[in-house]
mmCIF file of C-alpha atoms in Angstrom:
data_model
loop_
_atom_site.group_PDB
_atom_site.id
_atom_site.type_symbol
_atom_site.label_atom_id
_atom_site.label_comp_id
_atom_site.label_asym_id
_atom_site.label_seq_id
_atom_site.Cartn_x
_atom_site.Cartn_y
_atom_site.Cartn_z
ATOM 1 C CA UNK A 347 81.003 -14.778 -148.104
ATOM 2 C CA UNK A 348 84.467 -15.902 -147.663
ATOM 3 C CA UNK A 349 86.201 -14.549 -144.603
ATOM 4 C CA UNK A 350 89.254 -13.181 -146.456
ATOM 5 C CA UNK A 351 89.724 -11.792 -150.189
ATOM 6 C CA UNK A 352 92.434 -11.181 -152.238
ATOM 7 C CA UNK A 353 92.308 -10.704 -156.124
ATOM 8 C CA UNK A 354 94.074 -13.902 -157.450
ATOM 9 C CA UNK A 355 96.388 -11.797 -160.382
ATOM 10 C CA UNK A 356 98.669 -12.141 -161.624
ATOM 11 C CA UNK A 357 99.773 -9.062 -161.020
ATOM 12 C CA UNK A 358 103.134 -8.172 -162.854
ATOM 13 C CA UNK A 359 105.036 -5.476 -161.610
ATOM 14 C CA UNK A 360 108.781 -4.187 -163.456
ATOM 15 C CA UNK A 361 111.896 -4.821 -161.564
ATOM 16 C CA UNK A 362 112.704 -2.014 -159.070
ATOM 17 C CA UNK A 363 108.850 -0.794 -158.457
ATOM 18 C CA UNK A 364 106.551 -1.116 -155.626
ATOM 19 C CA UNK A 365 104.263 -3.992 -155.690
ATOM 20 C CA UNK A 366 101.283 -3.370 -153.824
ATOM 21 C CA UNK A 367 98.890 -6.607 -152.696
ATOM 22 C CA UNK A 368 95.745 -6.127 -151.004
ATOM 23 C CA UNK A 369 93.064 -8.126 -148.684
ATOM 24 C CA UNK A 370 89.982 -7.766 -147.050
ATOM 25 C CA UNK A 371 88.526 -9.525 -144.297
ATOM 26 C CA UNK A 372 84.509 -10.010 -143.137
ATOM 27 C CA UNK A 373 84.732 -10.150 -139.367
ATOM 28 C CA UNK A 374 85.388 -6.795 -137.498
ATOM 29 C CA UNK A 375 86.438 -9.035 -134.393
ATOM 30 C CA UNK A 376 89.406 -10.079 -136.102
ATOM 31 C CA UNK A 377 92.419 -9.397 -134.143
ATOM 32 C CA UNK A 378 95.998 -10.030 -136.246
ATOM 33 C CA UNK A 379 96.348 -10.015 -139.738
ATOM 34 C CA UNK A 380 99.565 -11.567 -141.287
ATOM 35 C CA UNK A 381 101.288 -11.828 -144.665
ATOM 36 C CA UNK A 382 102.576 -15.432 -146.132
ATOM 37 C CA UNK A 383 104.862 -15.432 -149.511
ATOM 38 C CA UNK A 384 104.442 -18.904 -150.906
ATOM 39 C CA UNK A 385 107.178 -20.276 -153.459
ATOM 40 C CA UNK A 386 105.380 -22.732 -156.049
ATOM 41 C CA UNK A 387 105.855 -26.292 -154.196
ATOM 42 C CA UNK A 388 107.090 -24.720 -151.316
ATOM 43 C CA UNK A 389 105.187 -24.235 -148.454
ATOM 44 C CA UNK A 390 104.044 -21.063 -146.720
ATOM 45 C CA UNK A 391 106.549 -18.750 -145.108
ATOM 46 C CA UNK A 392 105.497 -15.779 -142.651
ATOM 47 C CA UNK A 393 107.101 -12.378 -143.698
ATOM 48 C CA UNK A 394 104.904 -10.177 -141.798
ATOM 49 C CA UNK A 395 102.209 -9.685 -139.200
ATOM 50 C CA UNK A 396 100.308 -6.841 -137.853
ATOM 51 C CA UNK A 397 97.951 -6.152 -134.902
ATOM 52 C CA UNK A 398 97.051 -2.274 -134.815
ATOM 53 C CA UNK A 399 96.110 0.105 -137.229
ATOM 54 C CA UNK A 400 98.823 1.818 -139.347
ATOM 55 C CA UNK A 401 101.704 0.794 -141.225
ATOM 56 C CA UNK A 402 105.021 -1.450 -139.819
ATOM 57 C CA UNK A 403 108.017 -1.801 -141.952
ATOM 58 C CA UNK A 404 110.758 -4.626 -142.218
ATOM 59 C CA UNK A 405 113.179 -3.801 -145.017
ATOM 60 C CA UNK A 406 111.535 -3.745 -147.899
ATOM 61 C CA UNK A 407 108.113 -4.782 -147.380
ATOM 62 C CA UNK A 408 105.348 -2.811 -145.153
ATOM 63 C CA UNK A 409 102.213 -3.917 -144.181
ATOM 64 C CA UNK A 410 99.456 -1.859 -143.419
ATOM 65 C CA UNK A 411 96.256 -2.421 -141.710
ATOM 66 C CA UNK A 412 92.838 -0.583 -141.575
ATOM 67 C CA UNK A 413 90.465 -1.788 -139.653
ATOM 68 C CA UNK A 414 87.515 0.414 -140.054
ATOM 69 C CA UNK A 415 87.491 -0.577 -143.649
ATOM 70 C CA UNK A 416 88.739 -4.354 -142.868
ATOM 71 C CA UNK A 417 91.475 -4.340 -145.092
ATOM 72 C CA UNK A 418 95.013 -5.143 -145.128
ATOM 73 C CA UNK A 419 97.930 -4.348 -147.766
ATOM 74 C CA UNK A 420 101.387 -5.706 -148.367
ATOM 75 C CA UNK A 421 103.512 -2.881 -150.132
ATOM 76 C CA UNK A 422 106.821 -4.683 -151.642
ATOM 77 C CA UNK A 423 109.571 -1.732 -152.466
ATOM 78 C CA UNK A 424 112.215 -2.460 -154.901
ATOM 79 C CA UNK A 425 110.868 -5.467 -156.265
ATOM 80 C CA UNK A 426 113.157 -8.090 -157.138
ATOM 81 C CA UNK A 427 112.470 -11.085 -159.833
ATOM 82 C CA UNK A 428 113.176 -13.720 -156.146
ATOM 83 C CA UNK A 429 109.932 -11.294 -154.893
ATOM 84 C CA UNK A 430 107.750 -13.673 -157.741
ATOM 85 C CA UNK A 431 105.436 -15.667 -155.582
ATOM 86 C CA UNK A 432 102.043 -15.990 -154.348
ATOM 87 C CA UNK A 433 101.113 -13.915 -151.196
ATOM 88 C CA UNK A 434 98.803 -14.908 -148.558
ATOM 89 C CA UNK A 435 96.751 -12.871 -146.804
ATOM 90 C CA UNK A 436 95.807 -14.886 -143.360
ATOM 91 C CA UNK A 437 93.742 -13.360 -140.564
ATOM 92 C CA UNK A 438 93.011 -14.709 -137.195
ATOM 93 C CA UNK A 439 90.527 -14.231 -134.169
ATOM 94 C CA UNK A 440 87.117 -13.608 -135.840
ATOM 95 C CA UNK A 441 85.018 -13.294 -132.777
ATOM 96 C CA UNK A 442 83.434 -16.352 -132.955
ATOM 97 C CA UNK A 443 86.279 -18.969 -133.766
ATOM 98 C CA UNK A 444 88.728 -17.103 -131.871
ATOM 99 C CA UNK A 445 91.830 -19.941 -132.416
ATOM 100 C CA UNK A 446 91.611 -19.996 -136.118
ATOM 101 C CA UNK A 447 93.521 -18.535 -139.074
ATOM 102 C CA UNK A 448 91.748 -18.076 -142.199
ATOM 103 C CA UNK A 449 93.645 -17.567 -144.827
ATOM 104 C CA UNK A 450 92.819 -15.276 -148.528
ATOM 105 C CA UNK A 451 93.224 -17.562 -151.629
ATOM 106 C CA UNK A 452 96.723 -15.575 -152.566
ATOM 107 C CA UNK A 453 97.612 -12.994 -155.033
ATOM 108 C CA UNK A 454 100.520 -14.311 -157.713
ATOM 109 C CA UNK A 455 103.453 -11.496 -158.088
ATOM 110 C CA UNK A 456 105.079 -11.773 -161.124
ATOM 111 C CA UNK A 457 108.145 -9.203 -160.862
ATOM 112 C CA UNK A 458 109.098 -8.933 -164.604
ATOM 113 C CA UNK A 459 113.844 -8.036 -164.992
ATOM 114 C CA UNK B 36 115.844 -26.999 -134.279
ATOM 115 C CA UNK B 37 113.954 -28.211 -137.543
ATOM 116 C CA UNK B 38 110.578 -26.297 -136.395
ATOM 117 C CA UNK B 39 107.803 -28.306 -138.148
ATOM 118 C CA UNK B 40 108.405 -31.224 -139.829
ATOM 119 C CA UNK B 41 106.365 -33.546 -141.775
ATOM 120 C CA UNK B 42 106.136 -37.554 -143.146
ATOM 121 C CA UNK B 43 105.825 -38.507 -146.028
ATOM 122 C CA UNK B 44 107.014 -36.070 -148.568
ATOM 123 C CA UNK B 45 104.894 -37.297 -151.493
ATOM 124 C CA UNK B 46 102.747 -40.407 -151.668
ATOM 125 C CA UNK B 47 100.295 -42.074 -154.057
ATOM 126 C CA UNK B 48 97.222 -43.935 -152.777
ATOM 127 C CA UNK B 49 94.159 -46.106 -154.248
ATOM 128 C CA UNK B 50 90.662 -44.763 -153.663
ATOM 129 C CA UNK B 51 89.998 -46.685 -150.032
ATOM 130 C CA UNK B 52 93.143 -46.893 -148.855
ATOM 131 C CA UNK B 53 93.900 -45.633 -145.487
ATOM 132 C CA UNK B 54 96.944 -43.926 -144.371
ATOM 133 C CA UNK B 55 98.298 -41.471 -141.749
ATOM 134 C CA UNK B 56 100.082 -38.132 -142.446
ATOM 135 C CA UNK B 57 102.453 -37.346 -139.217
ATOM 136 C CA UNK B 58 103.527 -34.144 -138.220
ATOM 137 C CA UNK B 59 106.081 -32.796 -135.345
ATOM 138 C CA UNK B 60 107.152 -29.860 -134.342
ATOM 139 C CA UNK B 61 110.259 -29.163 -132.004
ATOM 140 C CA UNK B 62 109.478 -25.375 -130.515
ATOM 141 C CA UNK B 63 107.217 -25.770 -127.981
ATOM 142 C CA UNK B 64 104.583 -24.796 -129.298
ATOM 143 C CA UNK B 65 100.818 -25.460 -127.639
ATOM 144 C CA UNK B 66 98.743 -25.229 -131.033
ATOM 145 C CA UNK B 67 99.088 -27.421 -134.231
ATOM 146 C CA UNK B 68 96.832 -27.220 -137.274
ATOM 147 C CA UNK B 69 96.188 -29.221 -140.369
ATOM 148 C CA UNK B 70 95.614 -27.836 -143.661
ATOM 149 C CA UNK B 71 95.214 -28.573 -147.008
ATOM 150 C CA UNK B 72 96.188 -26.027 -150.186
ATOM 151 C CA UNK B 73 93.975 -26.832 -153.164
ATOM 152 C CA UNK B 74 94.818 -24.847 -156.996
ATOM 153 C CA UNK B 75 92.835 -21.710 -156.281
ATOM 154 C CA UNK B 76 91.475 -22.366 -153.173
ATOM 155 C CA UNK B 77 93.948 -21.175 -150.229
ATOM 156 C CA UNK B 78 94.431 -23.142 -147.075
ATOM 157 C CA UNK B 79 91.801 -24.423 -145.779
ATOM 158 C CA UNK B 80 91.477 -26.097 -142.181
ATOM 159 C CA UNK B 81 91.339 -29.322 -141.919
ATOM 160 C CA UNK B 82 91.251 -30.041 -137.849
ATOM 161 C CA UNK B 83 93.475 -28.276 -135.145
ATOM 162 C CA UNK B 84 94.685 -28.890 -131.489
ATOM 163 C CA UNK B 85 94.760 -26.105 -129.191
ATOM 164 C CA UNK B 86 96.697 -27.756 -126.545
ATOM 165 C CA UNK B 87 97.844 -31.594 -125.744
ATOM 166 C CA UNK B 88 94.813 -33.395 -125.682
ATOM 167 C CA UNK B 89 92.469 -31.371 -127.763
ATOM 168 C CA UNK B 90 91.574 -31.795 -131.205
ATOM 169 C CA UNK B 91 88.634 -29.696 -132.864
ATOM 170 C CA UNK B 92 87.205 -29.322 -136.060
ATOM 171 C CA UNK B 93 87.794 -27.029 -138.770
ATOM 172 C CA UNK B 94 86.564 -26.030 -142.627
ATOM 173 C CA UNK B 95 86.729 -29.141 -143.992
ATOM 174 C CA UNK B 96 86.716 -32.029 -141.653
ATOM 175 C CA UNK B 97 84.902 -35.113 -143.125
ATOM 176 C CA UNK B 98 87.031 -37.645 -143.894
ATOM 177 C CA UNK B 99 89.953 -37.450 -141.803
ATOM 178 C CA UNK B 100 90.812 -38.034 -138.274
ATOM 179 C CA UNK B 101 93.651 -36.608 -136.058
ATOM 180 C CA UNK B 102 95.306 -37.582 -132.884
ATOM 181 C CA UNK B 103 97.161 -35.057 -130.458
ATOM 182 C CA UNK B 104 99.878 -37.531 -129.696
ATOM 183 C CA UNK B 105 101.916 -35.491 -126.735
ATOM 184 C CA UNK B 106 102.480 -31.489 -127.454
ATOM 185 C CA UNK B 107 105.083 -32.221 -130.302
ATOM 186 C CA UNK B 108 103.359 -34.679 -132.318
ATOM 187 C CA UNK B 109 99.874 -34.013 -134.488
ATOM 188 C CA UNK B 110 98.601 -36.615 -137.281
ATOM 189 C CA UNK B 111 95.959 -36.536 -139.538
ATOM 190 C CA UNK B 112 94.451 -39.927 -140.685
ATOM 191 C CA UNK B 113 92.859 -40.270 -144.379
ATOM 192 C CA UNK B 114 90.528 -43.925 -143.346
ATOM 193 C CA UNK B 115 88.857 -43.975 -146.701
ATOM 194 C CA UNK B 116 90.815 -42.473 -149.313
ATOM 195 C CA UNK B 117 89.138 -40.696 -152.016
ATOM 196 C CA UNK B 118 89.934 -39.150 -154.772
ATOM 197 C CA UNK B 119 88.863 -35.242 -153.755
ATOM 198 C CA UNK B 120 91.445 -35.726 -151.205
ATOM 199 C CA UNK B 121 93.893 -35.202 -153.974
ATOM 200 C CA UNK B 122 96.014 -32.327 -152.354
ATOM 201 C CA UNK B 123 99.175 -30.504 -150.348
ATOM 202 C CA UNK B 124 98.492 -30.938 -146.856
ATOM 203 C CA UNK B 125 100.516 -28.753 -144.718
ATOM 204 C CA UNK B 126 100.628 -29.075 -140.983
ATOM 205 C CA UNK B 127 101.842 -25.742 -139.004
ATOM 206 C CA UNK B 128 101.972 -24.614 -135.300
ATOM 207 C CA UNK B 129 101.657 -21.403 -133.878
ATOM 208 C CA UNK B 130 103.405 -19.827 -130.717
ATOM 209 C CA UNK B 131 102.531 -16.662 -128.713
ATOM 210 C CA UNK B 132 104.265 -13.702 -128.794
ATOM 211 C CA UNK B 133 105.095 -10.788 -126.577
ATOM 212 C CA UNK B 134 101.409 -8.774 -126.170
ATOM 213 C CA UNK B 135 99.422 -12.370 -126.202
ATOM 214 C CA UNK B 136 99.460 -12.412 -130.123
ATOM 215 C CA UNK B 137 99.994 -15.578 -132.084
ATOM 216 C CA UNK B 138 102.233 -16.664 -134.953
ATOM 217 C CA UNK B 139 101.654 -19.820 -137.073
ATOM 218 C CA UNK B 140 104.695 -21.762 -138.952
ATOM 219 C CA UNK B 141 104.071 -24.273 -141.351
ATOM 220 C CA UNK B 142 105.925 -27.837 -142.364
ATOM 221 C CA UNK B 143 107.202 -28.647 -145.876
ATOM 222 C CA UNK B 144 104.268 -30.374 -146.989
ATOM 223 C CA UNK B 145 102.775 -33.588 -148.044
ATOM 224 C CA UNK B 146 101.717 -34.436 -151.442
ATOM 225 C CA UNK B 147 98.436 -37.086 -152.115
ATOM 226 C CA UNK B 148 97.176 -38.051 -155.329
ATOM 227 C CA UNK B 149 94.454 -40.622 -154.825
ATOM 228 C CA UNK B 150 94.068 -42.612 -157.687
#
């Protein structure tokens, strides 16, 4: 079992909707959860992190976090054509490795003008 | 401040060649971590240093080497190239935030192909 999921996509959302990317994680330990957008070539760039349950907004993204059901979302509002990337989800502490990240395989957003 | 940067950009090897990625980051940061981004298959971890002086393994450590040179510098060395080491490597370090949490910032990347 991989430590953290995400459904690969693509998932194509209009120009101007909410995009909505999700993740799930294995290891109730885990203590922050964070959310990469990754620019084909480029390499990952941190646009959110979280450490307690509920939701935290910066502008137009919002992550929220649930950790009784291990599982993290990244809602984009207003989605914008520069919003097409892949996300990824990365999650660190598991109990037992406590200074690694382990990071989701990414979900591709395709925002469609 | 360039945060994290990385040498070479892009570089083409022949299966048993040996070379060393190096990676260096300018913020002070206590951990560095190597990675490398496969099509469909995320980051994975390569090796990672805590602190100056400590190296320890990750997902995916046979083949390669590293060396904590002082707290800015963190290099990964490929001694046998082989061909399944085709792949972005990406070296990042993390800092601590306010509350004891940690944040991790990646380089631009180096490309292999191994021929």
């Amino acid at each position: 079992q991989k430590e953290v999921e995400q459904n690969s996509g693509p998932l194509s959302v209009p120009e101007g909707a909410i995009a909505s990317l999700n993740c799930t994680y294995s290891d109730r330990g885990s203590q922050s959860f964070f959310w990469y957008r990754q620019y084909s070539g480029k390499s990952p760039e941190l646009i959110m992190f979280i450490y307690s349950n509920g939701d935290k907004e910066d502008g137009r993204f919002t992550a929220q976090l649930n950790k009784a059901s291990q599982y993290v979302s990244l809602l984009i509002r207003d989605s914008q054509p520069s919003d097409s990337a892949t996300y990824l989800c990365a999650v660190k502490g598991p109990t037992y490795n406590f200074n690694k990240f382990y990071f989701g395989s990414g979900t591709k957003l395709n925002v469609k003008p | 401040n360039a945060g994290v940067t990385q040498t070479p950009k892009f570089q083409v090897l022949k299966t048993g060649q040996s070379m060393t990625l190096q990676c260096a980051q300018d913020m002070n940061h206590n951990s560095m971590y190597w990675y490398r981004q496969d099509p469909g298959m995320g980051l994975r971890l390569i090796y990672y240093s805590a602190s100056e002086g400590t190296t320890d393994k990750g997902e995916v450590p046979n083949g390669y080497n590293v060396s904590r040179l002082n707290k800015r510098e963190f290099s990964l060395r490929l001694e046998s190239a082989a061909p399944s080491q085709t792949s972005v490597y990406f070296c990042a370090s993390s800092e601590v935030t306010s509350g004891g949490k940690e944040t991790q910032y990646f380089g631009p990347g180096t490309r292999l192909l191994v021929l």
